[in-house]
Short mmCIF file of C-alpha atoms and ligand atoms in Angstrom, two decimals:
data_model
loop_
_atom_site.label_atom_id
_atom_site.label_comp_id
_atom_site.label_asym_id
_atom_site.label_seq_id
_atom_site.Cartn_x
_atom_site.Cartn_y
_atom_site.Cartn_z
CA MET A 1146 16.37 24.94 -19.75
CA ALA A 1147 16.02 21.32 -20.65
CA LYS A 1148 13.39 19.75 -22.88
CA VAL A 1149 10.89 17.45 -21.16
CA VAL A 1150 8.30 15.28 -22.89
CA VAL A 1151 5.24 14.28 -20.87
CA THR A 1152 3.61 11.30 -22.58
CA GLY A 1153 0.05 11.82 -21.30
CA LYS A 1154 -2.28 14.17 -19.46
CA ILE A 1155 -1.19 14.78 -15.85
CA PRO A 1156 -2.64 17.13 -13.18
CA ALA A 1157 -1.96 20.80 -13.93
CA VAL A 1158 -0.15 21.51 -10.63
CA ALA A 1159 2.52 18.98 -11.52
CA LEU A 1160 2.78 20.13 -15.13
CA GLU A 1161 3.18 23.74 -14.00
CA ARG A 1162 6.13 22.80 -11.77
CA LEU A 1163 7.87 21.36 -14.81
CA ARG A 1164 6.95 24.33 -17.01
CA ALA A 1165 8.39 26.75 -14.43
CA GLU A 1166 11.86 25.34 -15.06
CA HIS A 1167 11.93 23.65 -18.45
CA THR A 1168 10.53 23.57 -21.96
CA VAL A 1169 7.72 21.07 -21.75
CA ASP A 1170 6.10 19.19 -24.60
CA ALA A 1171 3.08 17.54 -23.00
CA TRP A 1172 0.46 15.35 -24.63
CA GLU A 1173 -2.67 16.92 -23.15
CA ASP A 1174 -5.38 14.87 -24.79
CA GLU A 1175 -7.42 12.41 -22.70
CA SER A 1176 -6.85 9.78 -25.39
CA LEU A 1177 -3.53 7.97 -25.49
CA ILE A 1178 -0.68 9.30 -27.61
CA SER A 1179 0.05 7.14 -30.64
CA ARG A 1180 3.39 5.39 -30.85
CA ASP A 1181 4.38 7.34 -33.98
CA GLU A 1182 3.52 10.67 -32.39
CA LEU A 1183 5.50 9.76 -29.29
CA LEU A 1184 8.54 8.66 -31.30
CA ARG A 1185 8.42 11.98 -33.14
CA ARG A 1186 8.04 14.09 -29.98
CA VAL A 1187 10.80 12.46 -27.93
CA ALA A 1188 13.50 13.31 -30.49
CA GLY A 1189 16.04 15.55 -28.75
CA THR A 1190 14.37 15.46 -25.32
CA ASP A 1191 16.40 15.46 -22.09
CA ALA A 1192 13.75 13.86 -19.88
CA ILE A 1193 10.56 11.87 -20.28
CA VAL A 1194 7.70 11.78 -17.78
CA SER A 1195 5.81 8.63 -18.77
CA LEU A 1196 2.48 7.04 -17.99
CA LEU A 1197 2.19 3.28 -17.61
CA THR A 1198 0.31 3.10 -20.91
CA GLU A 1199 3.44 4.01 -22.92
CA LYS A 1200 6.13 1.50 -23.76
CA ILE A 1201 9.57 2.98 -23.15
CA ASP A 1202 11.75 0.50 -25.03
CA ALA A 1203 15.09 0.56 -26.83
CA ALA A 1204 13.55 1.91 -30.06
CA LEU A 1205 11.99 4.83 -28.19
CA LEU A 1206 15.21 5.57 -26.28
CA ASP A 1207 17.10 5.59 -29.59
CA ALA A 1208 14.50 7.88 -31.13
CA ALA A 1209 15.02 10.25 -28.17
CA GLY A 1210 18.77 10.40 -28.65
CA LYS A 1211 21.93 10.39 -26.56
CA GLN A 1212 21.09 13.53 -24.55
CA LEU A 1213 18.19 11.72 -22.77
CA ARG A 1214 18.90 11.58 -19.03
CA SER A 1215 15.81 10.27 -17.31
CA VAL A 1216 12.49 8.49 -17.60
CA SER A 1217 10.14 9.21 -14.69
CA ASN A 1218 7.17 6.87 -14.60
CA VAL A 1219 3.95 8.13 -13.04
CA ALA A 1220 3.34 4.72 -11.42
CA VAL A 1221 4.95 2.43 -8.90
CA GLY A 1222 5.06 -0.46 -11.39
CA TYR A 1223 7.53 0.17 -14.20
CA ASN A 1224 7.21 -2.93 -16.36
CA ASN A 1225 6.37 -0.58 -19.27
CA ILE A 1226 10.00 0.58 -19.19
CA ASP A 1227 12.94 -1.47 -20.46
CA VAL A 1228 15.22 -0.74 -17.50
CA PRO A 1229 18.31 -2.59 -18.84
CA ALA A 1230 18.01 -0.65 -22.13
CA CYS A 1231 17.88 2.58 -20.10
CA ARG A 1232 20.90 1.51 -18.04
CA GLU A 1233 22.91 0.75 -21.21
CA ARG A 1234 22.23 4.31 -22.38
CA ASN A 1235 22.88 5.94 -18.97
CA VAL A 1236 19.24 6.94 -18.66
CA LEU A 1237 17.98 7.01 -15.05
CA VAL A 1238 14.57 5.50 -14.30
CA THR A 1239 12.30 6.57 -11.45
CA ASN A 1240 8.88 5.49 -10.17
CA THR A 1241 6.35 6.72 -7.58
CA PRO A 1242 6.31 4.38 -4.58
CA GLY A 1243 4.51 5.21 -1.34
CA VAL A 1244 2.00 7.79 -2.55
CA LEU A 1245 -0.40 5.22 -4.02
CA THR A 1246 -0.08 2.57 -1.33
CA GLU A 1247 -3.26 3.38 0.61
CA ALA A 1248 -5.47 4.01 -2.45
CA THR A 1249 -4.43 0.72 -4.02
CA ALA A 1250 -4.87 -1.17 -0.75
CA ASP A 1251 -8.39 0.29 -0.51
CA ILE A 1252 -9.22 -1.15 -3.93
CA ALA A 1253 -7.78 -4.56 -3.03
CA MET A 1254 -9.91 -4.60 0.15
CA ALA A 1255 -12.93 -3.45 -1.85
CA LEU A 1256 -12.41 -6.31 -4.32
CA ILE A 1257 -12.10 -8.78 -1.44
CA LEU A 1258 -15.47 -7.62 -0.09
CA MET A 1259 -17.09 -7.37 -3.51
CA SER A 1260 -16.01 -10.90 -4.41
CA THR A 1261 -16.75 -12.67 -1.16
CA ARG A 1262 -20.10 -10.88 -0.68
CA ARG A 1263 -21.17 -10.96 -4.36
CA LEU A 1264 -21.73 -7.22 -4.48
CA ALA A 1265 -21.32 -6.67 -8.21
CA GLU A 1266 -23.60 -9.60 -8.93
CA GLY A 1267 -26.22 -8.17 -6.55
CA GLU A 1268 -25.96 -4.75 -8.12
CA ARG A 1269 -26.51 -6.25 -11.55
CA VAL A 1270 -29.74 -7.90 -10.36
CA ILE A 1271 -31.18 -4.56 -9.24
CA ARG A 1272 -30.05 -2.66 -12.32
CA ALA A 1273 -31.48 -5.32 -14.62
CA GLN A 1274 -34.73 -4.96 -12.67
CA GLN A 1275 -34.80 -8.69 -12.07
CA PRO A 1276 -37.23 -9.93 -9.41
CA TRP A 1277 -35.59 -10.53 -6.04
CA GLN A 1278 -36.66 -11.18 -2.50
CA TRP A 1279 -34.83 -11.38 0.82
CA GLY A 1280 -34.40 -15.03 1.52
CA MET A 1281 -32.57 -17.17 4.03
CA PHE A 1282 -30.52 -18.67 1.24
CA TYR A 1283 -30.57 -15.81 -1.24
CA MET A 1284 -27.22 -14.77 -2.73
CA LEU A 1285 -25.09 -16.01 0.11
CA GLY A 1286 -21.41 -15.24 0.07
CA SER A 1287 -18.56 -16.17 2.37
CA SER A 1288 -17.57 -14.47 5.61
CA ILE A 1289 -14.04 -13.20 5.78
CA GLN A 1290 -13.88 -13.01 9.60
CA GLY A 1291 -11.49 -15.68 10.82
CA SER A 1292 -10.38 -16.59 7.30
CA GLN A 1293 -6.84 -16.41 5.95
CA LEU A 1294 -5.64 -13.77 3.52
CA GLY A 1295 -2.57 -14.82 1.54
CA ILE A 1296 -0.56 -11.86 0.32
CA VAL A 1297 1.68 -12.73 -2.61
CA GLY A 1298 4.48 -10.14 -2.53
CA MET A 1299 4.51 -8.42 0.85
CA GLY A 1300 5.74 -4.94 -0.05
CA GLN A 1301 4.25 -1.62 1.01
CA ILE A 1302 0.90 -2.26 -0.71
CA GLY A 1303 0.68 -5.84 0.54
CA ALA A 1304 1.29 -4.65 4.10
CA ALA A 1305 -1.37 -1.93 3.75
CA VAL A 1306 -3.88 -4.56 2.57
CA ALA A 1307 -2.89 -6.80 5.49
CA ARG A 1308 -3.60 -3.94 7.96
CA ARG A 1309 -7.06 -3.47 6.50
CA ALA A 1310 -7.78 -7.20 6.41
CA ARG A 1311 -6.81 -7.55 10.06
CA ALA A 1312 -9.45 -4.98 10.94
CA PHE A 1313 -11.94 -7.30 9.20
CA GLY A 1314 -10.79 -10.23 11.34
CA MET A 1315 -8.62 -12.00 8.77
CA THR A 1316 -5.35 -13.74 9.58
CA ILE A 1317 -2.39 -13.02 7.34
CA ALA A 1318 -0.01 -15.28 5.44
CA TYR A 1319 2.51 -13.92 2.96
CA THR A 1320 5.26 -14.68 0.48
CA LYS A 1321 8.29 -12.45 0.20
CA ARG A 1322 11.86 -13.16 -0.91
CA SER A 1323 13.21 -12.22 2.51
CA PRO A 1324 10.77 -12.47 5.44
CA LEU A 1325 9.42 -9.27 7.00
CA ASP A 1326 11.41 -7.54 9.70
CA ALA A 1327 10.39 -8.68 13.17
CA GLU A 1328 8.52 -5.47 14.00
CA THR A 1329 6.27 -5.51 10.89
CA ALA A 1330 5.70 -9.28 11.15
CA LYS A 1331 4.56 -8.73 14.75
CA GLU A 1332 2.39 -5.72 13.86
CA LEU A 1333 0.66 -7.69 11.09
CA ASN A 1334 0.82 -11.00 12.95
CA ALA A 1335 1.77 -12.39 9.56
CA THR A 1336 3.10 -15.86 8.80
CA HIS A 1337 5.74 -16.30 6.10
CA MET A 1338 4.97 -19.18 3.71
CA GLU A 1339 6.20 -20.61 0.45
CA LEU A 1340 3.78 -19.94 -2.42
CA ASP A 1341 2.41 -23.50 -2.56
CA GLU A 1342 1.54 -23.54 1.14
CA LEU A 1343 0.01 -20.08 0.94
CA LEU A 1344 -2.16 -21.12 -2.03
CA ALA A 1345 -3.27 -24.35 -0.37
CA THR A 1346 -4.26 -22.72 2.93
CA SER A 1347 -5.60 -19.23 2.06
CA ASP A 1348 -9.27 -18.31 1.71
CA VAL A 1349 -8.39 -15.18 -0.26
CA VAL A 1350 -5.17 -14.80 -2.28
CA SER A 1351 -4.21 -11.21 -3.15
CA LEU A 1352 -1.42 -10.43 -5.61
CA HIS A 1353 0.99 -7.57 -4.86
CA CYS A 1354 4.18 -8.59 -6.63
CA PRO A 1355 5.77 -6.58 -9.45
CA TYR A 1356 5.35 -7.89 -13.00
CA SER A 1357 8.55 -9.32 -14.48
CA PRO A 1358 9.52 -12.36 -16.57
CA GLU A 1359 9.65 -14.31 -13.26
CA THR A 1360 6.06 -13.40 -12.32
CA HIS A 1361 4.57 -13.79 -15.84
CA HIS A 1362 1.55 -16.12 -15.39
CA LEU A 1363 2.57 -16.83 -11.80
CA MET A 1364 -1.09 -17.74 -11.39
CA ASN A 1365 -1.75 -20.38 -14.06
CA ALA A 1366 -3.79 -23.58 -14.30
CA SER A 1367 -1.35 -25.38 -12.03
CA THR A 1368 -1.01 -22.73 -9.30
CA ILE A 1369 -4.72 -21.84 -9.40
CA GLY A 1370 -5.35 -25.57 -9.05
CA LYS A 1371 -3.49 -25.50 -5.73
CA MET A 1372 -5.99 -23.03 -4.26
CA LYS A 1373 -8.97 -24.13 -2.17
CA LYS A 1374 -12.21 -24.62 -4.11
CA SER A 1375 -13.78 -22.08 -1.77
CA ALA A 1376 -11.03 -19.45 -2.26
CA TYR A 1377 -10.94 -16.12 -4.10
CA LEU A 1378 -8.15 -14.61 -6.20
CA ILE A 1379 -7.63 -10.82 -6.13
CA ASN A 1380 -5.34 -8.98 -8.55
CA THR A 1381 -4.47 -5.30 -8.18
CA ALA A 1382 -0.85 -5.76 -9.34
CA ARG A 1383 -0.43 -6.28 -13.08
CA GLY A 1384 -2.66 -8.27 -15.42
CA PRO A 1385 -0.11 -10.69 -16.90
CA VAL A 1386 0.74 -12.05 -13.43
CA VAL A 1387 -2.44 -14.08 -14.03
CA ASP A 1388 -3.13 -16.36 -17.00
CA GLU A 1389 -6.64 -15.03 -17.70
CA GLU A 1390 -7.61 -17.99 -19.85
CA ALA A 1391 -6.68 -20.42 -17.07
CA LEU A 1392 -8.47 -18.26 -14.50
CA ALA A 1393 -11.65 -18.12 -16.59
CA THR A 1394 -11.61 -21.90 -16.95
CA ALA A 1395 -11.07 -22.38 -13.21
CA LEU A 1396 -13.96 -20.01 -12.43
CA GLN A 1397 -16.25 -21.74 -14.95
CA GLN A 1398 -15.42 -25.17 -13.56
CA GLY A 1399 -15.79 -24.09 -9.93
CA LYS A 1400 -12.12 -24.86 -9.16
CA ILE A 1401 -12.07 -21.63 -7.11
CA ALA A 1402 -15.01 -19.60 -5.81
CA GLY A 1403 -14.34 -16.24 -7.38
CA ALA A 1404 -11.94 -13.54 -8.50
CA GLY A 1405 -11.67 -9.77 -8.21
CA LEU A 1406 -9.56 -8.12 -10.91
CA ASP A 1407 -8.47 -4.51 -11.28
CA VAL A 1408 -5.84 -5.28 -13.92
CA PHE A 1409 -5.85 -7.36 -17.11
CA GLU A 1410 -3.42 -9.09 -19.39
CA LYS A 1411 -4.12 -6.94 -22.46
CA GLU A 1412 -5.63 -3.72 -21.12
CA PRO A 1413 -8.03 -2.31 -22.03
CA THR A 1414 -9.22 -5.62 -23.49
CA VAL A 1415 -10.65 -8.11 -20.99
CA HIS A 1416 -10.68 -11.80 -21.83
CA GLN A 1417 -14.08 -12.56 -23.32
CA ALA A 1418 -14.55 -15.64 -21.15
CA LEU A 1419 -14.39 -13.53 -17.98
CA ILE A 1420 -17.07 -11.07 -19.10
CA GLY A 1421 -20.00 -13.45 -18.66
CA LEU A 1422 -18.88 -14.90 -15.33
CA ASP A 1423 -20.86 -13.80 -12.28
CA ASN A 1424 -18.09 -14.96 -9.97
CA ALA A 1425 -15.56 -12.54 -11.50
CA VAL A 1426 -15.59 -8.91 -10.31
CA LEU A 1427 -14.01 -6.78 -13.03
CA ILE A 1428 -13.01 -3.12 -12.58
CA PRO A 1429 -10.97 -0.95 -14.98
CA HIS A 1430 -7.51 -0.46 -13.36
CA LEU A 1431 -8.67 1.95 -10.64
CA GLY A 1432 -6.06 1.10 -7.97
CA SER A 1433 -4.59 4.58 -7.70
CA ALA A 1434 -7.54 6.43 -9.22
CA THR A 1435 -8.31 9.17 -6.70
CA VAL A 1436 -7.79 12.88 -7.34
CA GLU A 1437 -5.43 13.11 -4.36
CA THR A 1438 -3.39 10.05 -5.28
CA ARG A 1439 -3.02 10.86 -8.97
CA THR A 1440 -1.93 14.40 -8.05
CA ALA A 1441 0.63 13.03 -5.59
CA MET A 1442 1.91 10.54 -8.17
CA ALA A 1443 2.34 13.20 -10.85
CA ASN A 1444 4.03 15.53 -8.37
CA LEU A 1445 6.43 12.81 -7.27
CA ALA A 1446 7.30 11.92 -10.87
CA VAL A 1447 7.97 15.61 -11.55
CA THR A 1448 10.12 15.87 -8.39
CA ASN A 1449 12.16 12.94 -9.70
CA ALA A 1450 12.55 14.46 -13.18
CA LEU A 1451 13.50 17.88 -11.78
CA ALA A 1452 16.08 16.28 -9.47
CA VAL A 1453 17.82 14.48 -12.33
CA LEU A 1454 17.77 17.56 -14.53
CA SER A 1455 19.36 19.68 -11.80
CA GLY A 1456 22.07 17.10 -11.14
CA LYS A 1457 20.66 15.94 -7.80
CA THR A 1458 19.96 12.40 -6.73
CA ALA A 1459 16.36 11.55 -7.62
CA PRO A 1460 14.43 10.21 -4.59
CA ASN A 1461 12.95 7.19 -6.37
CA LEU A 1462 15.57 5.65 -8.62
CA VAL A 1463 14.87 2.08 -9.72
CA GLY A 1464 16.91 -0.68 -11.30
C1 GLV B 2966 -0.47 1.61 -11.09
O1 GLV B 2966 -0.91 0.65 -11.60
C2 GLV B 2966 0.89 1.75 -10.66
O2 GLV B 2966 1.73 0.86 -10.86
O3 GLV B 2966 1.20 2.82 -10.10
#
């Protein structure tokens, strides 16, 4: 039996699969584990199942000790984990791709509709019991039929968003290091572009790239400035891909039409300047937040941890 630390509350079915084979020390409170508590608990553990809210850095790996074999993130993004520090210590890192693709794409599509059709703003009017009246010119948004969606980072989630957007009559442009294979490009009828061209021509720009030093503030005053004045920026990837301060300024000054954000630079804090803006739709990191998806993510992370602990190749190794 190995020792496994689970850094946050995960669905019981997944936890039970771990408990059936190993000694599990799981943080089962809804609130986040404190750094000190986590450092204390990981000492002597063989595997860590981590949530994206916990930083798995060199100090934590050292606190765990040399017997640590794996860190299994319950997320597809793994920017909370210092992968080179894990590699140096022969600790394998895994993530949960695939199982959250559709749920996250749903949220991106929802944000596209909410932003372009001013749904959150409309809802606020009703809830505030403000007077309103159907009117020819009342609360008009923008139609997405026939408009261009620019997908920045055409991976599995980007492609799933593109499929949805096509059903809404949008055309697809995308950035990707190596262009899509011919079959997927044909299925999505998607045009490969450099970022600048995509920004200058898209009516909606949706971010689906991983967060890394290269994508830190990829969307900043300069790149946002390349977008159309009538365009919308959607972020369901990671908050720091967007410079929130620059975005807030652009939204205030009407440099772009709107934004839909599921992720933020300093979660759970949201930049104060965004809070008062009607043309920003703000939701609290709900991309993968369905019962089914969170269960599948936890199960996949556990499958990865169990594989490493039994000497098998984990299905979702990263780095
Ligand atoms: C969620 O944000 C994830 O990366 O899985």
